[in-house]
Amino acid sequence: MQGEPPRIFQIHYEDWHRSVCDPRFIPLDNRGPATEYLEFDLFERLSISPHVQGAALWGALSWRFTEKTGLDGAELFDLIAAHPGHDVYFCNPHPQHEGIYHNLWVQGETAHPRFVELSRAFLVAAGLPGEAVDTIDPSSQYSTANYFVGTPAFWSAYLPFVRGAIRRADANLSAADKAALHSTAADDRMVHKGCTYMPFIVERLFPLFLRTAGAHLLGFKLPLPIPEDEMNVHQKLLREMKDHACRDRSSWLAACWVNYRSLYLQQQHGRQWAQRYLRQVTPGEIRFA
């Protein structure tokens, strides 16, 4: 790769986090009062700071990046160098979800109460397609954890897209839905230190951005061999089956995938889980992204 390497920061919040940060990344102390938007607010601050001026590619990753992805800094730089010319490099540290759920919106229902209902309300209020929560999305569109390394063209399109959606939604949502979305009910199990719904919605806007306002941009999904190796045979077959259905836009194959997927989820999680979640994570019709 010619020119300056990507300017990649690694966010940390405690002194001991520095000990596990990758020396190839630039340490970024993000201690202090946090808003409910977490990394997104940091991205906005960085985008107007001297830290990224003149950078052809930049990003800010969690101190847990290697733990979640299996990639170290050198491997990330090598992957980007081997695939030049893209506007944004992203990944999905949880590939086991790609063949199990229609999309990331319905996957969120298993972790955050009323997630599909409130996400749909947010999208509609923001002027975005509410049917996004119902579509069958290919694995190529799965991205989680906000692990982005992008060009100025990407950041200058993505950040206003998200912030604009938030502002429009806040202006148009009912008082009850707005209060719910900004409440800590999203984290009823206290897995995420009492987060509201908003960071989980923002995280899921990226694939929608690439299909809409960012359709002119070129994205590259980084392969993650270690998480891939941890997938079982059913997760891999289900992903392949769903991707074929999306590629061919085959409702028949998609329906077969839904049946196989439902049997797998019942087997994996048991009857009680299936009774609680299976209908909620299964849209009533076949609709492709």
XYZ file of N, CA and C in Angstrom, residues 59-255:
591
model
N -9.658 4.954 11.597
C -10.691 4.271 12.357
C -10.320 4.256 13.825
N -11.263 3.854 14.655
C -11.035 3.749 16.098
C -11.660 2.448 16.574
N -10.842 1.571 17.109
C -11.270 0.230 17.481
C -11.241 0.057 18.995
N -12.001 -0.884 19.474
C -12.055 -1.193 20.898
C -10.747 -1.814 21.380
N -10.480 -1.657 22.665
C -9.321 -2.322 23.273
C -9.484 -3.844 23.236
N -10.704 -4.325 22.967
C -10.962 -5.760 22.875
C -10.965 -6.255 21.422
N -10.448 -5.457 20.504
C -10.514 -5.803 19.085
C -9.918 -7.178 18.795
N -8.713 -7.436 19.267
C -8.070 -8.722 18.975
C -8.804 -9.867 19.656
N -9.266 -9.639 20.873
C -10.030 -10.671 21.587
C -11.273 -11.071 20.806
N -11.958 -10.100 20.214
C -13.219 -10.384 19.529
C -13.032 -10.888 18.105
N -12.014 -10.397 17.417
C -11.869 -10.721 15.994
C -10.813 -11.779 15.711
N -9.863 -11.948 16.620
C -8.744 -12.847 16.353
C -7.653 -12.225 15.509
N -7.829 -10.974 15.100
C -6.821 -10.278 14.297
C -5.976 -9.384 15.188
N -4.665 -9.386 14.968
C -3.848 -8.384 15.635
C -3.625 -7.212 14.680
N -2.925 -6.206 15.159
C -2.748 -5.009 14.349
C -2.033 -5.270 13.043
N -0.973 -6.067 13.094
C -0.210 -6.352 11.877
C -1.083 -7.047 10.840
N -1.908 -7.988 11.288
C -2.786 -8.710 10.358
C -3.831 -7.779 9.751
N -4.344 -6.851 10.554
C -5.326 -5.907 10.021
C -4.693 -5.011 8.960
N -3.518 -4.477 9.248
C -2.845 -3.634 8.262
C -2.538 -4.423 6.984
N -2.136 -5.675 7.141
C -1.828 -6.502 5.966
C -3.079 -6.748 5.119
N -4.211 -7.000 5.775
C -5.454 -7.236 5.038
C -5.873 -5.995 4.252
N -5.758 -4.845 4.883
C -6.129 -3.606 4.195
C -5.186 -3.358 3.018
N -3.888 -3.593 3.237
C -2.912 -3.386 2.165
C -3.144 -4.341 0.998
N -3.621 -5.550 1.307
C -3.849 -6.551 0.262
C -5.129 -6.289 -0.527
N -5.983 -5.399 -0.034
C -7.253 -5.095 -0.708
C -7.428 -3.578 -0.787
N -6.583 -2.925 -1.554
C -6.627 -1.458 -1.603
C -7.831 -0.945 -2.390
N -8.092 0.339 -2.208
C -9.088 0.999 -3.044
C -10.500 0.996 -2.513
N -10.710 0.508 -1.301
C -12.057 0.495 -0.731
C -12.278 1.725 0.149
N -13.544 2.095 0.283
C -13.891 3.256 1.103
C -14.030 2.909 2.576
N -14.402 1.672 2.861
C -14.548 1.270 4.257
C -14.239 -0.216 4.394
N -13.498 -0.535 5.438
C -13.175 -1.917 5.796
C -13.919 -2.212 7.098
N -14.657 -3.312 7.117
C -15.483 -3.627 8.277
C -15.456 -5.129 8.508
N -16.057 -5.571 9.600
C -16.069 -7.008 9.884
C -17.238 -7.339 10.800
N -17.436 -8.625 10.991
C -18.454 -9.116 11.911
C -17.813 -10.140 12.842
N -17.525 -9.754 14.086
C -16.896 -10.695 15.021
C -17.805 -11.844 15.460
N -19.073 -11.816 15.028
C -20.029 -12.854 15.434
C -20.628 -13.540 14.206
N -19.815 -14.227 13.420
C -20.330 -14.834 12.182
C -21.340 -15.943 12.428
N -21.403 -16.464 13.652
C -22.370 -17.526 13.946
C -23.810 -17.038 13.806
N -24.023 -15.727 13.830
C -25.372 -15.181 13.682
C -25.800 -15.043 12.222
N -24.848 -15.084 11.305
C -25.141 -14.736 9.915
C -26.099 -15.707 9.240
N -26.055 -16.963 9.624
C -26.954 -17.941 9.029
C -28.142 -18.287 9.895
N -28.230 -17.676 11.078
C -29.258 -18.048 12.049
C -30.428 -17.070 12.056
N -30.133 -15.811 11.803
C -31.171 -14.783 11.875
C -31.371 -14.128 10.508
N -32.595 -13.674 10.262
C -32.888 -12.985 9.006
C -31.963 -11.787 8.815
N -31.745 -11.044 9.882
C -30.935 -9.834 9.836
C -30.518 -9.478 11.257
N -29.737 -8.441 11.388
C -29.248 -8.056 12.712
C -30.333 -7.432 13.580
N -31.375 -6.901 12.969
C -32.464 -6.315 13.756
C -33.177 -7.398 14.564
N -33.545 -8.497 13.906
C -34.255 -9.545 14.645
C -33.320 -10.257 15.620
N -32.036 -10.334 15.291
C -31.092 -10.908 16.253
C -31.110 -10.112 17.552
N -31.274 -8.791 17.435
C -31.296 -7.948 18.626
C -32.451 -8.236 19.562
N -33.522 -8.821 19.028
C -34.689 -9.133 19.858
C -34.342 -10.126 20.959
N -33.376 -10.992 20.717
C -33.011 -12.005 21.715
C -32.193 -11.422 22.858
N -31.708 -10.194 22.688
C -30.874 -9.571 23.717
C -31.506 -8.340 24.345
N -32.433 -7.696 23.617
C -33.004 -6.431 24.077
C -34.526 -6.483 23.930
N -35.270 -6.420 25.011
C -36.736 -6.530 24.934
C -37.341 -5.492 23.987
N -38.300 -5.932 23.174
C -39.050 -5.066 22.245
C -38.154 -4.460 21.164
N -37.036 -5.093 20.879
C -36.075 -4.457 19.983
C -36.628 -4.282 18.572
N -37.280 -5.296 18.035
C -37.811 -5.192 16.677
C -38.877 -4.101 16.611
N -39.780 -4.103 17.561
C -40.855 -3.106 17.584
C -40.299 -1.683 17.653
N -39.369 -1.452 18.560
C -38.831 -0.104 18.735
C -37.895 0.290 17.597
N -37.180 -0.668 17.047
C -36.315 -0.366 15.899
C -37.149 0.040 14.691
N -38.250 -0.663 14.478
C -39.134 -0.299 13.364
C -39.671 1.121 13.565
N -40.076 1.428 14.786
C -40.582 2.775 15.074
C -39.501 3.823 14.819
N -38.279 3.522 15.218
C -37.168 4.449 14.978
C -36.962 4.673 13.486
N -36.886 3.593 12.719
C -36.623 3.711 11.287
C -37.709 4.521 10.586
N -38.947 4.229 10.893
C -40.052 4.951 10.256
C -39.993 6.433 10.622
N -39.764 6.723 11.901
C -39.695 8.117 12.343
C -38.511 8.845 11.715
N -37.448 8.102 11.409
C -36.256 8.694 10.801
C -36.366 8.819 9.289
N -37.476 8.360 8.717
C -37.638 8.408 7.271
C -36.867 7.332 6.547
N -36.518 6.270 7.253
C -35.803 5.141 6.674
C -36.771 3.964 6.512
N -36.443 2.991 5.678
C -37.390 1.891 5.427
C -37.605 1.007 6.655
N -38.804 1.062 7.205
C -39.122 0.239 8.362
C -39.098 -1.239 8.062
N -39.281 -1.597 6.780
C -39.272 -3.014 6.414
C -37.879 -3.627 6.507
N -36.863 -2.817 6.791
C -35.514 -3.365 6.955
C -35.460 -4.400 8.073
N -36.354 -4.298 9.044
C -36.343 -5.264 10.146
C -36.920 -6.609 9.723
N -37.499 -6.687 8.524
C -38.141 -7.918 8.058
C -37.359 -8.646 6.968
N -36.341 -8.021 6.409
C -35.696 -8.590 5.231
C -34.725 -9.713 5.592
N -34.502 -10.586 4.625
C -33.454 -11.600 4.738
C -32.193 -11.011 4.122
N -31.182 -10.816 4.944
C -29.955 -10.161 4.498
C -28.838 -11.181 4.306
N -28.050 -11.047 3.256
C -26.914 -11.959 3.066
C -25.823 -11.696 4.094
N -24.963 -12.668 4.285
C -23.907 -12.539 5.289
C -22.956 -11.394 4.972
N -22.853 -11.026 3.703
C -21.954 -9.934 3.314
C -22.365 -8.608 3.930
N -23.612 -8.504 4.408
C -24.099 -7.250 4.971
C -24.090 -7.244 6.499
N -23.575 -8.285 7.101
C -23.523 -8.333 8.563
C -22.276 -7.611 9.062
N -22.484 -6.669 9.944
C -21.377 -5.938 10.555
C -21.778 -5.581 11.971
N -20.927 -5.899 12.931
C -21.206 -5.549 14.320
C -19.958 -4.955 14.955
N -20.147 -4.344 16.107
C -19.067 -3.835 16.959
C -18.469 -2.513 16.482
N -18.976 -1.925 15.396
C -18.479 -0.628 14.921
C -16.986 -0.650 14.614
N -16.503 -1.768 14.079
C -15.095 -1.860 13.700
C -14.953 -1.405 12.251
N -14.726 -0.105 12.069
C -14.617 0.487 10.741
C -13.260 1.155 10.572
N -12.676 0.978 9.398
C -11.544 1.791 8.964
C -11.957 2.356 7.617
N -12.084 3.677 7.535
C -12.666 4.251 6.336
C -11.942 5.479 5.827
N -12.287 5.834 4.610
C -11.759 7.040 3.981
C -12.547 8.252 4.469
N -12.020 9.455 4.242
C -12.823 10.649 4.546
C -14.172 10.643 3.824
N -14.207 10.074 2.613
C -15.483 10.008 1.886
C -16.493 9.153 2.641
N -16.029 8.054 3.230
C -16.931 7.223 4.029
C -17.420 7.976 5.251
N -16.490 8.503 6.031
C -16.883 9.151 7.285
C -17.768 10.372 7.032
N -17.493 11.115 5.959
C -18.282 12.322 5.693
C -19.692 11.996 5.221
N -19.922 10.762 4.805
C -21.274 10.331 4.428
C -21.952 9.575 5.566
N -21.203 8.703 6.227
C -21.794 7.835 7.253
C -22.202 8.609 8.504
N -21.339 9.470 9.004
C -21.648 10.164 10.254
C -22.889 11.055 10.127
N -23.025 11.868 9.074
C -24.263 12.648 8.931
C -25.498 11.776 8.705
N -25.322 10.635 8.037
C -26.453 9.722 7.842
C -27.009 9.272 9.189
N -26.123 8.848 10.071
C -26.571 8.357 11.382
C -27.114 9.498 12.232
N -26.374 10.599 12.309
C -26.825 11.709 13.148
C -28.142 12.274 12.632
N -28.291 12.344 11.321
C -29.553 12.821 10.762
C -30.707 11.901 11.105
N -30.464 10.589 11.058
C -31.514 9.632 11.421
C -31.922 9.803 12.879
N -30.949 10.010 13.747
C -31.248 10.194 15.173
C -32.092 11.451 15.379
N -31.713 12.529 14.738
C -32.444 13.796 14.915
C -33.870 13.696 14.386
N -34.035 13.099 13.211
C -35.384 12.983 12.648
C -36.251 12.070 13.509
N -35.658 10.979 13.982
C -36.427 10.063 14.824
C -36.857 10.746 16.112
N -35.941 11.458 16.756
C -36.294 12.142 17.999
C -37.391 13.181 17.772
N -37.405 13.779 16.589
C -38.423 14.788 16.292
C -39.784 14.172 15.998
N -39.804 12.945 15.488
C -41.053 12.368 14.992
C -41.616 11.219 15.820
N -40.827 10.650 16.707
C -41.308 9.537 17.519
C -42.404 9.982 18.485
N -43.273 9.053 18.823
C -44.226 9.332 19.897
C -43.452 9.495 21.200
N -44.056 10.177 22.148
C -43.384 10.401 23.431
C -43.050 9.073 24.106
N -43.961 8.109 23.998
C -43.736 6.813 24.652
C -42.579 6.060 24.008
N -42.545 6.029 22.663
C -41.464 5.319 21.979
C -40.125 6.014 22.199
N -40.134 7.329 22.192
C -38.887 8.068 22.419
C -38.344 7.779 23.814
N -39.224 7.796 24.799
C -38.786 7.508 26.168
C -38.247 6.088 26.279
N -38.909 5.152 25.613
C -38.461 3.759 25.672
C -37.088 3.598 25.029
N -36.896 4.206 23.858
C -35.633 4.053 23.136
C -34.452 4.632 23.910
N -34.702 5.661 24.674
C -33.624 6.295 25.437
C -33.574 5.789 26.875
N -34.230 4.665 27.126
C -34.236 4.089 28.472
C -33.264 2.922 28.560
N -32.937 2.545 29.780
C -32.030 1.413 29.997
C -32.759 0.076 29.974
N -34.042 0.089 29.596
C -34.768 -1.179 29.471
C -34.124 -2.079 28.426
N -33.343 -1.491 27.534
C -32.643 -2.287 26.511
C -31.687 -3.291 27.128
N -31.180 -2.964 28.299
C -30.154 -3.803 28.932
C -30.687 -4.358 30.244
N -31.807 -5.058 30.153
C -32.450 -5.545 31.372
C -31.621 -6.604 32.091
N -30.662 -7.208 31.384
C -29.787 -8.198 32.025
C -28.490 -7.566 32.538
N -28.339 -6.265 32.319
C -27.150 -5.511 32.743
C -25.856 -6.118 32.194
N -25.921 -6.505 30.934
C -24.732 -7.029 30.254
C -23.878 -5.887 29.710
N -24.528 -4.746 29.408
C -23.846 -3.622 28.759
C -23.835 -2.376 29.643
N -23.778 -2.566 30.940
C -23.659 -1.463 31.898
C -24.807 -0.464 31.783
N -26.001 -0.976 31.507
C -27.178 -0.123 31.498
C -27.329 0.755 30.275
N -26.930 0.263 29.106
C -27.071 1.042 27.871
C -28.537 1.218 27.494
N -28.810 2.275 26.749
C -30.128 2.454 26.153
C -30.192 1.662 24.846
N -31.307 1.772 24.146
C -31.446 1.097 22.853
C -30.581 1.742 21.766
N -30.220 3.001 21.957
C -29.643 3.763 20.860
C -28.319 3.217 20.317
N -27.352 2.823 21.135
C -26.117 2.305 20.522
C -26.329 1.019 19.737
N -27.321 0.229 20.130
C -27.585 -1.021 19.418
C -28.292 -0.751 18.088
N -29.098 0.297 18.047
C -29.720 0.699 16.786
C -28.680 1.322 15.860
N -27.863 2.218 16.397
C -26.821 2.857 15.587
C -25.905 1.807 14.968
N -25.526 0.810 15.747
C -24.651 -0.255 15.252
C -25.243 -0.955 14.035
N -26.570 -1.083 14.013
C -27.244 -1.814 12.935
C -27.599 -0.929 11.738
N -27.316 0.352 11.829
C -27.602 1.240 10.703
C -26.559 1.124 9.590
N -25.386 0.585 9.896
C -24.315 0.547 8.897
C -24.704 -0.226 7.632
N -25.229 -1.462 7.726
C -25.625 -2.149 6.486
C -26.701 -1.391 5.712
N -27.625 -0.764 6.434
C -28.670 0.021 5.764
C -28.056 1.230 5.071
N -27.078 1.838 5.702
C -26.353 2.951 5.074
C -25.714 2.513 3.760
N -25.063 1.352 3.757
C -24.397 0.885 2.538
C -25.387 0.584 1.418
N -26.632 0.284 1.771
C -27.644 0.005 0.744
C -28.350 1.272 0.269
N -28.198 2.370 1.001
C -28.953 3.586 0.680
C -27.998 4.752 0.419
N -27.785 5.590 1.412
C -26.969 6.792 1.215
C -25.523 6.474 0.870
N -25.045 5.308 1.271
C -23.659 4.937 0.996
C -23.498 3.949 -0.136
N -24.523 3.820 -0.975
C -24.472 2.819 -2.050
C -23.358 3.100 -3.057
N -22.902 4.343 -3.120
C -21.832 4.697 -4.056
C -20.447 4.341 -3.520
N -20.373 3.946 -2.259
C -19.092 3.642 -1.633
C -18.762 2.157 -1.777
N -17.484 1.859 -1.761
C -17.020 0.486 -1.918
C -16.560 -0.049 -0.565
N -17.234 -1.084 -0.088
C -16.886 -1.670 1.199
C -16.190 -3.006 1.038
N -15.361 -3.331 2.013
C -14.688 -4.632 2.032
C -14.874 -5.250 3.409
N -15.476 -6.441 3.426
C -15.672 -7.146 4.691
C -14.444 -7.998 4.981
N -13.810 -7.730 6.098
C -12.582 -8.420 6.463
C -12.875 -9.857 6.890
N -12.145 -10.823 6.384
C -12.313 -12.204 6.848
C -11.723 -12.368 8.249
N -12.399 -13.174 9.064
C -11.948 -13.419 10.436
C -11.814 -14.927 10.640
N -10.663 -15.496 10.351
C -10.516 -16.960 10.383
C -10.804 -17.597 11.737
N -10.415 -16.963 12.827
C -10.601 -17.605 14.132
C -12.079 -17.707 14.503
N -12.872 -16.630 14.462
C -14.316 -16.796 14.709
C -14.982 -17.748 13.719
N -14.519 -17.740 12.471
C -15.082 -18.661 11.477
C -14.832 -20.116 11.878
N -13.640 -20.396 12.367
C -13.299 -21.766 12.759
C -14.116 -22.250 13.950
N -14.644 -21.324 14.725
C -15.425 -21.689 15.908
C -16.882 -22.004 15.574
N -17.293 -21.769 14.332
C -18.665 -22.067 13.928
C -18.851 -23.567 13.745
N -20.038 -24.064 14.093
C -20.302 -25.484 13.870
C -20.829 -25.704 12.453
N -20.978 -26.957 12.072
C -21.327 -27.281 10.693
C -22.709 -26.746 10.319
N -23.646 -26.742 11.261
C -24.989 -26.248 10.952
C -24.975 -24.736 10.715
N -24.215 -24.015 11.518
C -24.125 -22.570 11.324
C -23.542 -22.236 9.952
N -22.561 -23.018 9.523
C -21.958 -22.777 8.208
C -22.917 -23.145 7.078
N -23.603 -24.286 7.226
C -24.545 -24.703 6.186
C -25.728 -23.745 6.095
N -26.221 -23.300 7.233
C -27.343 -22.364 7.230
C -26.952 -21.042 6.577
N -25.755 -20.587 6.843
C -25.303 -19.344 6.206
C -25.190 -19.517 4.696
N -24.616 -20.631 4.275
C -24.483 -20.881 2.838
C -25.855 -20.962 2.176
N -26.779 -21.628 2.840
C -28.128 -21.792 2.301
C -28.835 -20.439 2.184
N -28.719 -19.633 3.221
C -29.366 -18.319 3.194
C -28.743 -17.418 2.137
N -27.418 -17.455 2.014
C -26.750 -16.632 1.005
C -27.166 -17.036 -0.411
N -27.328 -18.343 -0.644
C -27.806 -18.793 -1.956
C -29.222 -18.278 -2.215
N -30.061 -18.328 -1.192
C -31.432 -17.832 -1.353
C -31.432 -16.342 -1.674
N -30.573 -15.581 -0.998
C -30.493 -14.141 -1.261
C -29.944 -13.870 -2.660
N -28.917 -14.606 -3.037
C -28.307 -14.397 -4.353
C -29.302 -14.675 -5.474
N -30.054 -15.777 -5.341
C -31.008 -16.170 -6.382
C -32.393 -15.568 -6.173
N -32.562 -14.879 -5.036
C -33.865 -14.324 -4.653
C -34.940 -15.411 -4.742
N -34.601 -16.539 -4.146
C -35.463 -17.719 -4.189
C -36.298 -17.804 -2.913
N -37.577 -17.520 -3.029
C -38.465 -17.623 -1.869
C -38.569 -19.061 -1.381
N -38.542 -20.001 -2.319
C -38.618 -21.412 -1.937
C -37.427 -21.805 -1.077
N -36.226 -21.449 -1.516
C -35.037 -21.806 -0.753
C -35.003 -21.057 0.580
N -35.459 -19.814 0.576
C -35.505 -19.051 1.825
C -36.456 -19.703 2.828
N -37.592 -20.200 2.346
C -38.534 -20.885 3.237
C -37.920 -22.171 3.792
